[in-house]
mmCIF file with all atom_site columns, N, CA and C in Angstrom:
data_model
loop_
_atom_site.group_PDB
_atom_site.id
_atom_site.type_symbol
_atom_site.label_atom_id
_atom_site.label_alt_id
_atom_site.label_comp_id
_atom_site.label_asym_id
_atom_site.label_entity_id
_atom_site.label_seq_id
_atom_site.pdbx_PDB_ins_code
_atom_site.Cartn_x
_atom_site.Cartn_y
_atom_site.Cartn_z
_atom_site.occupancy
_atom_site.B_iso_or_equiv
_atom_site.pdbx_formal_charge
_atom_site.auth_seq_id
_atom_site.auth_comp_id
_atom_site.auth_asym_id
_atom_site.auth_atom_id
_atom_site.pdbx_PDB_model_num
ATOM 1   N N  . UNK A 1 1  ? 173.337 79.801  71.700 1.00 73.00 ? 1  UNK A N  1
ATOM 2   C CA . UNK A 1 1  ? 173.485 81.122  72.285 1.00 73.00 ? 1  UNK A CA 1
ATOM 3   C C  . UNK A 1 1  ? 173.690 82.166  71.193 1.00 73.00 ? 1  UNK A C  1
ATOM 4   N N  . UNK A 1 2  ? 174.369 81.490  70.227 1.00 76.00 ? 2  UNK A N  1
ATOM 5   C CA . UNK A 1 2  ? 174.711 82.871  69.007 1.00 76.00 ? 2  UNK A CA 1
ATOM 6   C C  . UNK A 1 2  ? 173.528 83.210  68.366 1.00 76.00 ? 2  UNK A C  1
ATOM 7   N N  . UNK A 1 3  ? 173.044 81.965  68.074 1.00 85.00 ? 3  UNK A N  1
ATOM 8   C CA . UNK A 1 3  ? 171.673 82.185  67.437 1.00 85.00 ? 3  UNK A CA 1
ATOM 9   C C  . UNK A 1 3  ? 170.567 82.887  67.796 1.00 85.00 ? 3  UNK A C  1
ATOM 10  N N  . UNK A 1 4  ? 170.512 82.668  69.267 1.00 85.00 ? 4  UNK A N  1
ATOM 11  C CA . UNK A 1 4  ? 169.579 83.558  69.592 1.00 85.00 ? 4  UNK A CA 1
ATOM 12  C C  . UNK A 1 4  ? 169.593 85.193  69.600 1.00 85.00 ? 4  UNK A C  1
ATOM 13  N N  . UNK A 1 5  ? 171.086 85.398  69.942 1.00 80.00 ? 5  UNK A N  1
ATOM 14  C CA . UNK A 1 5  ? 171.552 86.854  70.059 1.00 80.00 ? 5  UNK A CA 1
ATOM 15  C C  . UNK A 1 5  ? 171.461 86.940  68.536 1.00 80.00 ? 5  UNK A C  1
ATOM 16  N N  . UNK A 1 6  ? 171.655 86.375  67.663 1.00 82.00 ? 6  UNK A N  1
ATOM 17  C CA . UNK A 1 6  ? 171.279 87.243  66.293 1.00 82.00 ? 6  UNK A CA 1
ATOM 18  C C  . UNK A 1 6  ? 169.906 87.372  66.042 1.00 82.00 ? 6  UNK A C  1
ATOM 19  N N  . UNK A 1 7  ? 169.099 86.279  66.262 1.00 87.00 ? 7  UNK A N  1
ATOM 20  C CA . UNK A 1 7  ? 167.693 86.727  66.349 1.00 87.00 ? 7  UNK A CA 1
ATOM 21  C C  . UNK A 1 7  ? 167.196 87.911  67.098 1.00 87.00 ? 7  UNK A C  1
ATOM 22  N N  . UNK A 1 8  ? 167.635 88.085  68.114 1.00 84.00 ? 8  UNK A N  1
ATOM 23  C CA . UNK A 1 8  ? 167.098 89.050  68.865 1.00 84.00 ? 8  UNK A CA 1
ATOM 24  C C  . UNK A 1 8  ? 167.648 90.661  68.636 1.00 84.00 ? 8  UNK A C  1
ATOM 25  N N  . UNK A 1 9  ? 169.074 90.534  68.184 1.00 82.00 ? 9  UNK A N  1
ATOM 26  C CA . UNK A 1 9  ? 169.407 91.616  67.236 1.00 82.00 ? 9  UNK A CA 1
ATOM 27  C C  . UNK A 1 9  ? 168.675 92.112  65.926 1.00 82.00 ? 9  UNK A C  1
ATOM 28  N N  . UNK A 1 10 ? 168.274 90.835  65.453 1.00 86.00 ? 10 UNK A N  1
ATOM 29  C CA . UNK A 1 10 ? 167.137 91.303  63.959 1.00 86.00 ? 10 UNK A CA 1
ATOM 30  C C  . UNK A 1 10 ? 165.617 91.959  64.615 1.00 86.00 ? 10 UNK A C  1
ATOM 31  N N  . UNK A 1 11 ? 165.381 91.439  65.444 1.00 87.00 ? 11 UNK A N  1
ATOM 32  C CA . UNK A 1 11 ? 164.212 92.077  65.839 1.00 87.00 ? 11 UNK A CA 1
ATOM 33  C C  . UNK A 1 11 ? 164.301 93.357  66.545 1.00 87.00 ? 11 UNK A C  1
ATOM 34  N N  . UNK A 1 12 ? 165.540 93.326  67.338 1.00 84.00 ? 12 UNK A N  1
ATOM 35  C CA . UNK A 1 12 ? 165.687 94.943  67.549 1.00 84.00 ? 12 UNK A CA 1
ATOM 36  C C  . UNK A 1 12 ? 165.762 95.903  66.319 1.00 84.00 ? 12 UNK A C  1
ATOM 37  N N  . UNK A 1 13 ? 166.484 95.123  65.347 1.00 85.00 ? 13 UNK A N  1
ATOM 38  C CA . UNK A 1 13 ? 166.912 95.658  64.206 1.00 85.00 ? 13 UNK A CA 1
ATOM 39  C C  . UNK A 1 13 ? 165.117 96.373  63.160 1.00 85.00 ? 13 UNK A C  1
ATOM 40  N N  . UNK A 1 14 ? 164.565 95.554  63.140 1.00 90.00 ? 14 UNK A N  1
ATOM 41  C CA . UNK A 1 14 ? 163.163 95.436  62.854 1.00 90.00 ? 14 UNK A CA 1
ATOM 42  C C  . UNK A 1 14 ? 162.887 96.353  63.419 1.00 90.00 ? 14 UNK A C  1
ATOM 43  N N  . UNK A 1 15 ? 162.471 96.083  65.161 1.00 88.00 ? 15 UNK A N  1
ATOM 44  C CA . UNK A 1 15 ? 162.036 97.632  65.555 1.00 88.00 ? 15 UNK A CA 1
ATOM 45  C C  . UNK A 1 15 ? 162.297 98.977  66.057 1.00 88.00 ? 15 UNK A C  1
ATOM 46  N N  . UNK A 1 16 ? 163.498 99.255  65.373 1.00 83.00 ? 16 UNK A N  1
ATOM 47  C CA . UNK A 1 16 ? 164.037 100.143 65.582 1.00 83.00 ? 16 UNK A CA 1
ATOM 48  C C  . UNK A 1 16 ? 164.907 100.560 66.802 1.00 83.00 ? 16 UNK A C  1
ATOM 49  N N  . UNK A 1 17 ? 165.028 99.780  67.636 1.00 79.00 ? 17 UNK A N  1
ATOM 50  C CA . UNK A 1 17 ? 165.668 100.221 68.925 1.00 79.00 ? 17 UNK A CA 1
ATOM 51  C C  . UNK A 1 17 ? 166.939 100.028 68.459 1.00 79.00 ? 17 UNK A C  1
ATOM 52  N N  . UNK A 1 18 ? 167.553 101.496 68.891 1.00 84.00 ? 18 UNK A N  1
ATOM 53  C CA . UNK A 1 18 ? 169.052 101.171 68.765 1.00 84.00 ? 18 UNK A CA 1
ATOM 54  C C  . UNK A 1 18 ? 169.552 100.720 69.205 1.00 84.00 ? 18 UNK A C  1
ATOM 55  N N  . UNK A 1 19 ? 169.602 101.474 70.930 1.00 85.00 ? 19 UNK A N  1
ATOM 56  C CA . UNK A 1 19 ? 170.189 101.107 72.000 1.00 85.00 ? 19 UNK A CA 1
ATOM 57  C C  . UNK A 1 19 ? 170.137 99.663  72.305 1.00 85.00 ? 19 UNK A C  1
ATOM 58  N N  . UNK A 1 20 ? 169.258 98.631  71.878 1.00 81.00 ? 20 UNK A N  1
ATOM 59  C CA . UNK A 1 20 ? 169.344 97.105  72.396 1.00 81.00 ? 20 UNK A CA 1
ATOM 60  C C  . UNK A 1 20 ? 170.223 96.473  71.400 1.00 81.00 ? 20 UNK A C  1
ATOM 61  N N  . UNK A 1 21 ? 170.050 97.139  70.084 1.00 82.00 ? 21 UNK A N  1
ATOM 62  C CA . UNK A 1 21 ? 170.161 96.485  68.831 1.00 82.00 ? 21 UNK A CA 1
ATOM 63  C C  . UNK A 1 21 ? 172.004 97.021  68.979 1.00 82.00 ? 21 UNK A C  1
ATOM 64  N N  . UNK A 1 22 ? 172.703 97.973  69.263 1.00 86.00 ? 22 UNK A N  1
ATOM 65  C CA . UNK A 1 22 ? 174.162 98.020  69.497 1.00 86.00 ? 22 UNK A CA 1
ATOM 66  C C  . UNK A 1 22 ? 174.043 97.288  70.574 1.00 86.00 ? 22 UNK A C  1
ATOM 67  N N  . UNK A 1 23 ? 173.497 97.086  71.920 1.00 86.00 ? 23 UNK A N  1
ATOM 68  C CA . UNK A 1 23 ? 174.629 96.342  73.351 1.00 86.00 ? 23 UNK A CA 1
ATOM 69  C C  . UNK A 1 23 ? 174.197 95.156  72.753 1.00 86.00 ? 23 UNK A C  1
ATOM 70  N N  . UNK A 1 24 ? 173.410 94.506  71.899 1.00 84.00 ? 24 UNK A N  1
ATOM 71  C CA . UNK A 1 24 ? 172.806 92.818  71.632 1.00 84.00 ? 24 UNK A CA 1
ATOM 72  C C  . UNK A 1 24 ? 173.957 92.227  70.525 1.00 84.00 ? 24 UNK A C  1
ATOM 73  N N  . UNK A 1 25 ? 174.345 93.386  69.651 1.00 84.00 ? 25 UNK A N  1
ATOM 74  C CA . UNK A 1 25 ? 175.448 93.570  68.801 1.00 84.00 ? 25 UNK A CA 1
ATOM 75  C C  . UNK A 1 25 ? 177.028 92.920  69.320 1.00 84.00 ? 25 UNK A C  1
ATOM 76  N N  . UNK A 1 26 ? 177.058 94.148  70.032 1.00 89.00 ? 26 UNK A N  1
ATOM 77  C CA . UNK A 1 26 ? 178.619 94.101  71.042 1.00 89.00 ? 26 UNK A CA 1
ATOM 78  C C  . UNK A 1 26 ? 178.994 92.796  71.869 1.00 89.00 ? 26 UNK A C  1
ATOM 79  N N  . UNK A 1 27 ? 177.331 92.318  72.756 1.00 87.00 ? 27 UNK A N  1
ATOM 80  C CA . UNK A 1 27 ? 177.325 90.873  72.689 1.00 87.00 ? 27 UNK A CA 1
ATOM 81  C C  . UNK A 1 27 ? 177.731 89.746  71.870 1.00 87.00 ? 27 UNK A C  1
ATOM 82  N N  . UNK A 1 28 ? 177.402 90.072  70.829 1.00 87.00 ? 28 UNK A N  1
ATOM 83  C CA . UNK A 1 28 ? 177.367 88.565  69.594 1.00 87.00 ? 28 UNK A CA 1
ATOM 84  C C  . UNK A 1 28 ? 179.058 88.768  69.254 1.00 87.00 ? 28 UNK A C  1
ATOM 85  N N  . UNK A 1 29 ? 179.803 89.872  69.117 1.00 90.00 ? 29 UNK A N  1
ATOM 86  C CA . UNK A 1 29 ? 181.365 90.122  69.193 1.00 90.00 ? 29 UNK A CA 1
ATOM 87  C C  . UNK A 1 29 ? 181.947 89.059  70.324 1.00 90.00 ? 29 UNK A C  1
ATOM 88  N N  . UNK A 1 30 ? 181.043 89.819  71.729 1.00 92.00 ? 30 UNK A N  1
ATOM 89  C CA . UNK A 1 30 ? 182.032 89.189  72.753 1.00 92.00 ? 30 UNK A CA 1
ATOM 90  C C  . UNK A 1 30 ? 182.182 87.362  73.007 1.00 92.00 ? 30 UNK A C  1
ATOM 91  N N  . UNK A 1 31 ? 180.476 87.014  72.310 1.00 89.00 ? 31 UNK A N  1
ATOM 92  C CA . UNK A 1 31 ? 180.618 85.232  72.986 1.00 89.00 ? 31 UNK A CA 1
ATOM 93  C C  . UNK A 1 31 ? 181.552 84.965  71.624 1.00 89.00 ? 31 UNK A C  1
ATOM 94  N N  . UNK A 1 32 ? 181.500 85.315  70.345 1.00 90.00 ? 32 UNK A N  1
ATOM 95  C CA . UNK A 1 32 ? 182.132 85.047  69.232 1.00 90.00 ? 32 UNK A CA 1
ATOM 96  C C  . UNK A 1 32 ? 183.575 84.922  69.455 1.00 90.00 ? 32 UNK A C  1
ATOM 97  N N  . UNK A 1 33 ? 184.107 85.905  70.108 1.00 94.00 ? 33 UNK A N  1
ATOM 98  C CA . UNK A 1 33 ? 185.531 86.160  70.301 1.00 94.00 ? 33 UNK A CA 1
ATOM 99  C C  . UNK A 1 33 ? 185.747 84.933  71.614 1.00 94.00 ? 33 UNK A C  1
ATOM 100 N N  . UNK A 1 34 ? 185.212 84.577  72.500 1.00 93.00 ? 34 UNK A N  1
ATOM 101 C CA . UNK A 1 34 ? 185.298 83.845  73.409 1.00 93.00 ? 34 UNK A CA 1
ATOM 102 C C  . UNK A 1 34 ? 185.333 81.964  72.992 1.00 93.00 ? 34 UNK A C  1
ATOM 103 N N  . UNK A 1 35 ? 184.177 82.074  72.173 1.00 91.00 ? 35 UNK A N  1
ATOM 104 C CA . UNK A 1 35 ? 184.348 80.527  71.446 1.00 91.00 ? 35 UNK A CA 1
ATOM 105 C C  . UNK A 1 35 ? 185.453 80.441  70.658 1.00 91.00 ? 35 UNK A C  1
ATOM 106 N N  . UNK A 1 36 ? 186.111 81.817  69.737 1.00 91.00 ? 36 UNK A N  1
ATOM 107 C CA . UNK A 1 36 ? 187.029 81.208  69.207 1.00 91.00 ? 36 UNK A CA 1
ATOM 108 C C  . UNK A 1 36 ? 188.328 80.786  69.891 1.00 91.00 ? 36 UNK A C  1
ATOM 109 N N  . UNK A 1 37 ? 188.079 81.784  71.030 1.00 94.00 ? 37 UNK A N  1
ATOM 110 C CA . UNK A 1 37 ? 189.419 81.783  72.175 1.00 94.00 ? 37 UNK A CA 1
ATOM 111 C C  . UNK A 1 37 ? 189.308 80.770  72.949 1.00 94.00 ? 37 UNK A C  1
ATOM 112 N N  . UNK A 1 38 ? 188.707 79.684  72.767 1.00 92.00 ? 38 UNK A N  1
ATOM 113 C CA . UNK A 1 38 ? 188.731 78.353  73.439 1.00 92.00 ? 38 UNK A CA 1
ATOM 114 C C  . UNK A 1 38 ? 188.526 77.337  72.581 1.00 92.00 ? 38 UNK A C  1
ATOM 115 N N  . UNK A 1 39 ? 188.243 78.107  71.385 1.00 91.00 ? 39 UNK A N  1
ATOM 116 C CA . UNK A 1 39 ? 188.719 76.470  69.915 1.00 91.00 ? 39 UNK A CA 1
ATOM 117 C C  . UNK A 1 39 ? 189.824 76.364  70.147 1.00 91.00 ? 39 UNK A C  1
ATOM 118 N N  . UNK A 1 40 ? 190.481 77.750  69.733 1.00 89.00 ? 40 UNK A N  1
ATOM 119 C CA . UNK A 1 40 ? 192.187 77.909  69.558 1.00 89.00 ? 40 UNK A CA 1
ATOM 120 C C  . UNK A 1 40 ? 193.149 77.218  70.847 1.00 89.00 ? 40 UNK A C  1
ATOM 121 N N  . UNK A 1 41 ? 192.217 77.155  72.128 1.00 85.00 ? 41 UNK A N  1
ATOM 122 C CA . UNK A 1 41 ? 192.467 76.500  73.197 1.00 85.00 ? 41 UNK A CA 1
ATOM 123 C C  . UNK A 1 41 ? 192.787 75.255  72.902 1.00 85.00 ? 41 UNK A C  1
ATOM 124 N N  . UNK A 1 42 ? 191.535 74.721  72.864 1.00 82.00 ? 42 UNK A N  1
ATOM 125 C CA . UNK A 1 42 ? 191.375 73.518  72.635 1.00 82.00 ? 42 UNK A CA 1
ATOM 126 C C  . UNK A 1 42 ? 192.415 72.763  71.211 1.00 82.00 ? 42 UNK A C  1
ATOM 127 N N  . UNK A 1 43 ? 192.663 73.241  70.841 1.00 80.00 ? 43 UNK A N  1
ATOM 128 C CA . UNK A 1 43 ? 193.698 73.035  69.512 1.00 80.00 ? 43 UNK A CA 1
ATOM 129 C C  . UNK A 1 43 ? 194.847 72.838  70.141 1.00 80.00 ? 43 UNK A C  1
ATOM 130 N N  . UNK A 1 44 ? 195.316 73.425  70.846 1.00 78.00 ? 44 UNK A N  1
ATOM 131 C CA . UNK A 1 44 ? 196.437 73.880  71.274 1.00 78.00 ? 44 UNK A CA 1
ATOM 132 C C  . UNK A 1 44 ? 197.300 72.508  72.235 1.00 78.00 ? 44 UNK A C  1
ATOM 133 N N  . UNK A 1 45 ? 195.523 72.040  72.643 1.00 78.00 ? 45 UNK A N  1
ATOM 134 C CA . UNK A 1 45 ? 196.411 70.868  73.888 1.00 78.00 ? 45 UNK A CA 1
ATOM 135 C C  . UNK A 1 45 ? 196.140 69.424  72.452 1.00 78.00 ? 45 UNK A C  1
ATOM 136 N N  . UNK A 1 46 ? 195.404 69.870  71.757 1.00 69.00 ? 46 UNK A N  1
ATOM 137 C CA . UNK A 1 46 ? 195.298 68.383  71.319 1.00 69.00 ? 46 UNK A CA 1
ATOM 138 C C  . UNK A 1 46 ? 196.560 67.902  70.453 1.00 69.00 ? 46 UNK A C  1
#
């Protein structure tokens, strides 16, 4: 999933669209912040 949202950010990035290339951005923050908030989970019970 990350991977793809960075790919698809470079290609916005490539063609100039801002507007996809910030909300595709703000995306790759939010699953980022979410996987780490369920490593740290997962740490927590083990």
């Amino acid at each position: 999933m990350f991977l793809l949202l960075v790919t698809a950010t470079t290609i916005y990035l490539i063609k100039g669209d801002y507007g996809d290339r910030v909300f595709l951005a703000v995306r790759i923050v939010l699953v980022l912040a979410i996987s780490l908030y369920q490593e740290a989970g997962m740490l927590l019970i083990l």
